[in-house]
Coordinates of C-alpha atoms in Angstrom, one line a residue:
M200 CA -20.4 48.3 -25.3
S201 CA -23.8 49.5 -26.3
T202 CA -25.0 49.3 -22.7
R203 CA -22.3 51.6 -21.4
N204 CA -22.8 55.3 -21.0
W205 CA -20.8 57.0 -23.7
N206 CA -22.3 60.4 -22.8
G207 CA -23.2 61.0 -26.5
Y208 CA -19.7 60.4 -27.7
T209 CA -19.9 58.6 -31.1
K210 CA -16.3 58.5 -32.4
P211 CA -14.2 55.4 -32.1
I212 CA -11.6 55.2 -29.4
N213 CA -8.2 53.6 -29.5
V214 CA -7.6 50.8 -27.0
Y215 CA -4.1 49.6 -26.1
Y216 CA -3.7 46.1 -24.6
K217 CA -1.2 43.8 -23.0
M218 CA -2.0 40.2 -22.4
T219 CA -0.7 36.7 -21.6
G220 CA -2.2 33.3 -21.4
G221 CA -2.3 30.9 -18.4
G222 CA 0.9 29.5 -17.1
A223 CA 2.1 25.9 -17.2
S224 CA 2.3 23.8 -14.1
F225 CA 5.1 22.0 -12.3
A226 CA 5.6 18.2 -11.7
A227 CA 8.1 16.5 -9.4
L228 CA 8.5 13.5 -7.1
S229 CA 7.7 14.4 -3.5
G230 CA 10.9 15.4 -1.8
S231 CA 12.7 16.1 -5.1
S232 CA 13.2 19.2 -7.1
T233 CA 13.7 17.4 -10.4
F234 CA 11.3 18.7 -13.0
F235 CA 9.3 15.9 -14.7
G236 CA 8.1 17.9 -17.7
Q237 CA 6.1 15.0 -19.3
F238 CA 3.6 15.2 -16.4
A239 CA 3.2 19.0 -16.3
A240 CA 0.1 20.6 -17.9
A241 CA -0.1 23.7 -20.1
G242 CA -2.1 26.9 -19.8
G243 CA -5.1 28.1 -21.8
S244 CA -5.0 31.1 -24.1
S245 CA -6.3 34.5 -23.3
A246 CA -8.3 36.4 -26.1
I247 CA -10.0 39.6 -27.0
L248 CA -13.1 39.3 -29.3
K249 CA -14.8 42.2 -31.0
N250 CA -18.3 41.6 -32.4
G251 CA -17.5 37.8 -32.3
G252 CA -14.2 38.1 -34.2
L253 CA -10.8 37.5 -32.7
V254 CA -8.8 40.7 -32.2
A255 CA -5.8 39.3 -30.3
F256 CA -4.7 36.3 -28.2
G257 CA -2.1 35.5 -25.6
P258 CA -0.9 31.9 -25.9
G259 CA -1.0 29.4 -23.0
Q260 CA 2.4 28.5 -21.7
T261 CA 4.0 25.2 -22.4
P262 CA 5.7 23.4 -19.4
G263 CA 9.4 24.2 -19.2
A264 CA 9.1 27.6 -20.9
A265 CA 11.6 30.2 -19.5
S266 CA 9.0 33.0 -19.2
R267 CA 5.5 34.0 -20.1
T268 CA 4.7 35.3 -23.6
V269 CA 3.3 38.8 -23.6
R270 CA 1.3 40.1 -26.6
S271 CA 0.5 43.8 -27.0
G272 CA -1.1 46.0 -29.6
T273 CA -4.1 48.3 -30.3
F274 CA -7.6 48.2 -31.7
T275 CA -10.6 50.6 -32.0
V276 CA -14.0 50.3 -30.4
S277 CA -17.3 52.3 -30.8
S278 CA -20.4 52.4 -28.7
G279 CA -22.2 49.8 -30.8
D280 CA -19.5 47.2 -30.6
T281 CA -19.5 44.1 -28.4
L282 CA -16.3 43.1 -26.6
L283 CA -15.6 39.7 -25.0
F284 CA -12.5 39.1 -22.9
I285 CA -11.4 35.6 -22.1
L286 CA -8.6 34.9 -19.6
G287 CA -6.5 31.7 -19.8
G288 CA -6.4 29.3 -16.9
G289 CA -3.2 27.8 -15.5
G290 CA -2.3 24.1 -15.9
G291 CA -2.8 21.8 -12.9
G292 CA 0.2 20.4 -11.1
G293 CA 1.4 16.9 -11.9
L294 CA 3.4 14.5 -9.8
V295 CA 5.3 11.2 -9.5
S296 CA 4.3 8.9 -6.7
Y297 CA 5.5 5.5 -5.6
R298 CA 4.4 2.5 -3.5
Y299 CA 6.3 -0.5 -2.1
T300 CA 5.1 -3.8 -3.4
G301 CA 7.6 -6.1 -1.5
S302 CA 8.8 -7.9 -4.6
P303 CA 10.2 -6.9 -7.0
G304 CA 10.3 -3.6 -5.1
Y305 CA 8.6 -0.3 -5.9
E306 CA 6.0 0.8 -8.3
Y307 CA 6.1 4.3 -9.7
F308 CA 3.2 6.4 -11.1
G309 CA 3.7 9.5 -13.1
I310 CA 0.4 11.4 -13.4
S311 CA -0.4 14.7 -15.2
G312 CA -2.6 17.5 -14.0
G313 CA -5.4 19.0 -16.2
G314 CA -4.7 21.6 -18.8
G315 CA -5.9 25.1 -18.1
A316 CA -9.1 26.4 -19.7
G317 CA -9.3 29.6 -21.8
Y318 CA -10.2 30.7 -25.3
Y319 CA -8.6 27.4 -26.3
G320 CA -7.5 25.2 -23.4
G321 CA -4.0 23.8 -22.8
G322 CA -3.2 20.1 -23.0
G323 CA -2.5 17.7 -20.2
G324 CA 0.7 15.7 -19.9
A325 CA 1.4 12.0 -19.9
F326 CA 0.7 9.0 -17.6
E327 CA 3.5 6.6 -17.0
Y328 CA 3.9 3.5 -15.0
S329 CA 7.1 1.7 -14.0
N330 CA 7.6 -1.4 -11.9
G331 CA 10.8 -1.3 -9.8
V332 CA 13.0 0.9 -12.0
G333 CA 11.7 4.4 -11.3
I334 CA 10.7 7.0 -13.8
S335 CA 13.1 9.3 -15.7
A336 CA 12.5 13.0 -16.1
G337 CA 11.5 13.9 -19.6
V338 CA 10.6 16.9 -21.7
S339 CA 7.1 18.3 -21.9
T340 CA 4.4 16.5 -23.9
A341 CA 1.8 19.2 -23.4
T342 CA 1.5 22.5 -25.2
G343 CA -0.6 25.6 -24.5
G344 CA -3.7 26.8 -26.2
T345 CA -3.5 29.4 -29.0
G346 CA -5.9 31.6 -30.9
T347 CA -6.8 28.8 -33.4
A348 CA -6.5 25.5 -31.6
G349 CA -6.3 23.8 -28.2
G350 CA -3.0 22.7 -26.8
T351 CA -1.7 19.2 -27.5
S352 CA -1.3 16.3 -25.0
A353 CA 0.6 13.1 -25.1
A354 CA -0.5 10.4 -27.5
G355 CA -3.9 9.2 -26.5
G356 CA -4.7 12.1 -24.3
L357 CA -7.5 14.7 -24.6
N358 CA -6.2 17.9 -26.1
G359 CA -7.4 21.3 -25.0
S360 CA -10.4 22.5 -26.9
L361 CA -12.5 25.6 -27.3
Y362 CA -13.0 27.1 -23.9
N363 CA -12.0 23.9 -22.1
G364 CA -8.8 22.5 -20.7
G365 CA -7.4 19.1 -21.5
R366 CA -7.2 16.3 -18.9
E367 CA -4.4 13.9 -18.1
T368 CA -4.1 11.0 -20.4
Y369 CA -4.9 8.1 -18.0
S370 CA -8.7 8.0 -17.5
G371 CA -8.4 6.1 -14.2
Y372 CA -7.6 9.4 -12.5
G373 CA -10.1 12.0 -13.7
A374 CA -8.1 15.2 -13.0
Y375 CA -10.0 17.3 -15.5
G376 CA -9.0 20.8 -16.6
G377 CA -11.2 23.7 -15.8
S378 CA -14.5 23.9 -17.6
G379 CA -14.3 27.7 -18.2
T380 CA -16.5 28.5 -15.3
A381 CA -14.8 26.8 -12.4
Q382 CA -11.5 25.4 -11.3
G383 CA -10.9 21.7 -12.0
A384 CA -11.5 19.4 -9.1
Y385 CA -8.8 17.7 -7.1
T386 CA -8.3 14.0 -7.7
T387 CA -6.6 11.9 -5.0
I388 CA -5.0 8.4 -5.0
G389 CA -3.5 6.7 -2.0
H390 CA -1.3 3.7 -1.3
W391 CA 1.3 2.2 0.9
T392 CA 4.7 3.8 0.3
G393 CA 6.8 1.3 2.2
Y394 CA 6.8 3.6 5.2
G395 CA 3.1 4.3 5.7
W396 CA -0.1 5.0 3.9
Q397 CA 0.0 8.2 1.9
A398 CA -2.4 10.2 -0.2
Y399 CA -1.3 11.9 -3.4
Q400 CA -3.2 14.7 -5.1
M401 CA -3.2 15.7 -8.8
G402 CA -4.1 19.2 -9.7
G403 CA -7.1 20.0 -11.9
G404 CA -6.5 22.8 -14.5
G405 CA -7.6 26.3 -13.7
G406 CA -10.8 27.7 -15.1
Q407 CA -10.8 30.9 -17.1
G408 CA -8.7 33.5 -15.3
R409 CA -7.8 31.0 -12.5
T410 CA -4.6 29.5 -11.2
G411 CA -4.3 25.8 -11.7
N412 CA -4.6 23.5 -8.7
P413 CA -1.5 22.3 -7.0
S414 CA -0.4 18.6 -6.7
G415 CA 1.6 16.7 -4.1
V416 CA 1.4 14.6 -1.0
W417 CA -1.8 14.5 1.2
G418 CA -3.7 17.4 -0.4
C419 CA -1.5 20.5 -0.9
P420 CA -3.3 23.8 -0.3
A421 CA -3.0 26.7 -2.7
D422 CA 0.2 28.6 -2.1
P423 CA -0.8 31.4 0.3
A424 CA 1.8 33.7 -1.4
A425 CA 0.2 33.3 -4.8
A426 CA -3.0 35.0 -6.1
T427 CA -5.6 32.7 -7.6
M428 CA -7.0 35.3 -10.0
P429 CA -6.0 38.7 -11.5
P430 CA -6.1 41.7 -9.2
T431 CA -7.9 44.8 -10.2
A432 CA -5.7 46.7 -12.7
T433 CA -4.2 50.0 -11.5
D434 CA -1.8 50.6 -14.3
F435 CA -0.9 49.4 -17.8
E436 CA 1.2 46.4 -16.5
L437 CA 0.5 42.8 -16.1
S438 CA 0.6 41.5 -12.5
P439 CA 3.5 39.3 -11.4
G440 CA 1.3 36.2 -11.1
A441 CA -0.1 36.4 -14.6
G442 CA 1.1 33.6 -16.8
K443 CA 3.5 32.5 -14.0
H444 CA 5.1 29.0 -14.4
G445 CA 4.5 26.4 -11.7
Y446 CA 7.1 25.9 -9.0
I447 CA 7.8 24.0 -5.8
Y448 CA 6.6 25.4 -2.4
N449 CA 6.5 24.0 1.1
A450 CA 3.3 23.4 3.1
V451 CA 2.6 21.8 6.5
N452 CA 0.1 19.0 6.7
P453 CA -2.3 20.1 9.5
L454 CA -3.0 16.4 10.4
D455 CA 0.6 15.5 11.3
G456 CA 2.5 18.8 11.3
V457 CA 5.0 17.5 8.8
S458 CA 6.2 19.7 5.9
Y459 CA 5.9 18.5 2.3
N460 CA 6.8 19.8 -1.1
C461 CA 3.9 20.9 -3.3
N462 CA 3.9 21.4 -7.1
A463 CA 2.2 24.7 -7.9
G464 CA -0.2 25.0 -10.8
G465 CA 0.3 27.6 -13.5
G466 CA -0.7 31.2 -12.9
Y467 CA -3.9 32.9 -14.3
G468 CA -4.0 34.6 -17.7
E469 CA -4.5 38.4 -17.7
I470 CA -5.5 41.3 -20.0
V471 CA -4.8 44.9 -19.2
L472 CA -6.1 47.9 -21.2
Q473 CA -5.2 51.6 -21.6
Y474 CA -7.5 54.1 -23.3
Q475 CA -8.9 57.7 -23.1
A476 CA -12.7 57.9 -23.1
P477 CA -15.6 60.0 -21.6
T478 CA -15.6 57.7 -18.5
C479 CA -12.6 55.7 -17.2
D480 CA -14.7 52.6 -16.8
L481 CA -16.2 52.7 -20.3
I482 CA -14.7 49.2 -20.6
P483 CA -15.4 47.6 -17.2
Q484 CA -13.0 45.5 -15.2
Y485 CA -13.5 41.8 -15.3
N486 CA -15.2 42.0 -11.8
Q487 CA -17.5 44.9 -12.6
D488 CA -21.1 44.6 -13.9

């Protein structure tokens, strides 16, 4: 704040905020709409820090939550204060895949995406293997980041930590969460399904203020209807994509022209402010210098 032009104004100003953390992801078997909550990943928390101290936070979303959690309130700021805004990242999409083994039949793999980054990152879900009997849908094992701790993962997994997202619990598939500066990388496995060779992609968790990567067959692109980061604020309302829960959307594989279901990662976290000051950009947007 001390670097901004206050035009000689020295009194504190009141700042009103609304905020939410990153959204949780979706996880399903390709071609199915059944939600496998144990393989979905959670979002990271958003936070406002003043002079290094936590003013407020918006929790990261836990998979299966009905809606985003919105926090609102007010704080004061003066020209000599330092403000830091951290936006939660969305959890990366998980999936269930299968391959034909001949005998005894099919093998199934349930694989989590990475937890979203943020002030504290969200946790990743579970890894599960089943030989021939399928995998049953279960409740979420991952939780979102808060203002005091990272979100939790399934037993044996890496929980979300300060600034970072958690990863899925099975280290053989390194679908890491966002690092806080970039989106987590895609991780792909491939095998014979019984009908042909197929590649499956797990979603890395979103970096701060980023939507989590999707998961699905062949390498799902980001949903073109969804924003990957917050838009420039024009009013005192959170945007529709902020903290949005993952969902299923359809995409066409450009290699064969076939449509496949994709599991969307969770939406970006967001903070919007309202205040009266000598200049309207006294507190700059996230994309301003």
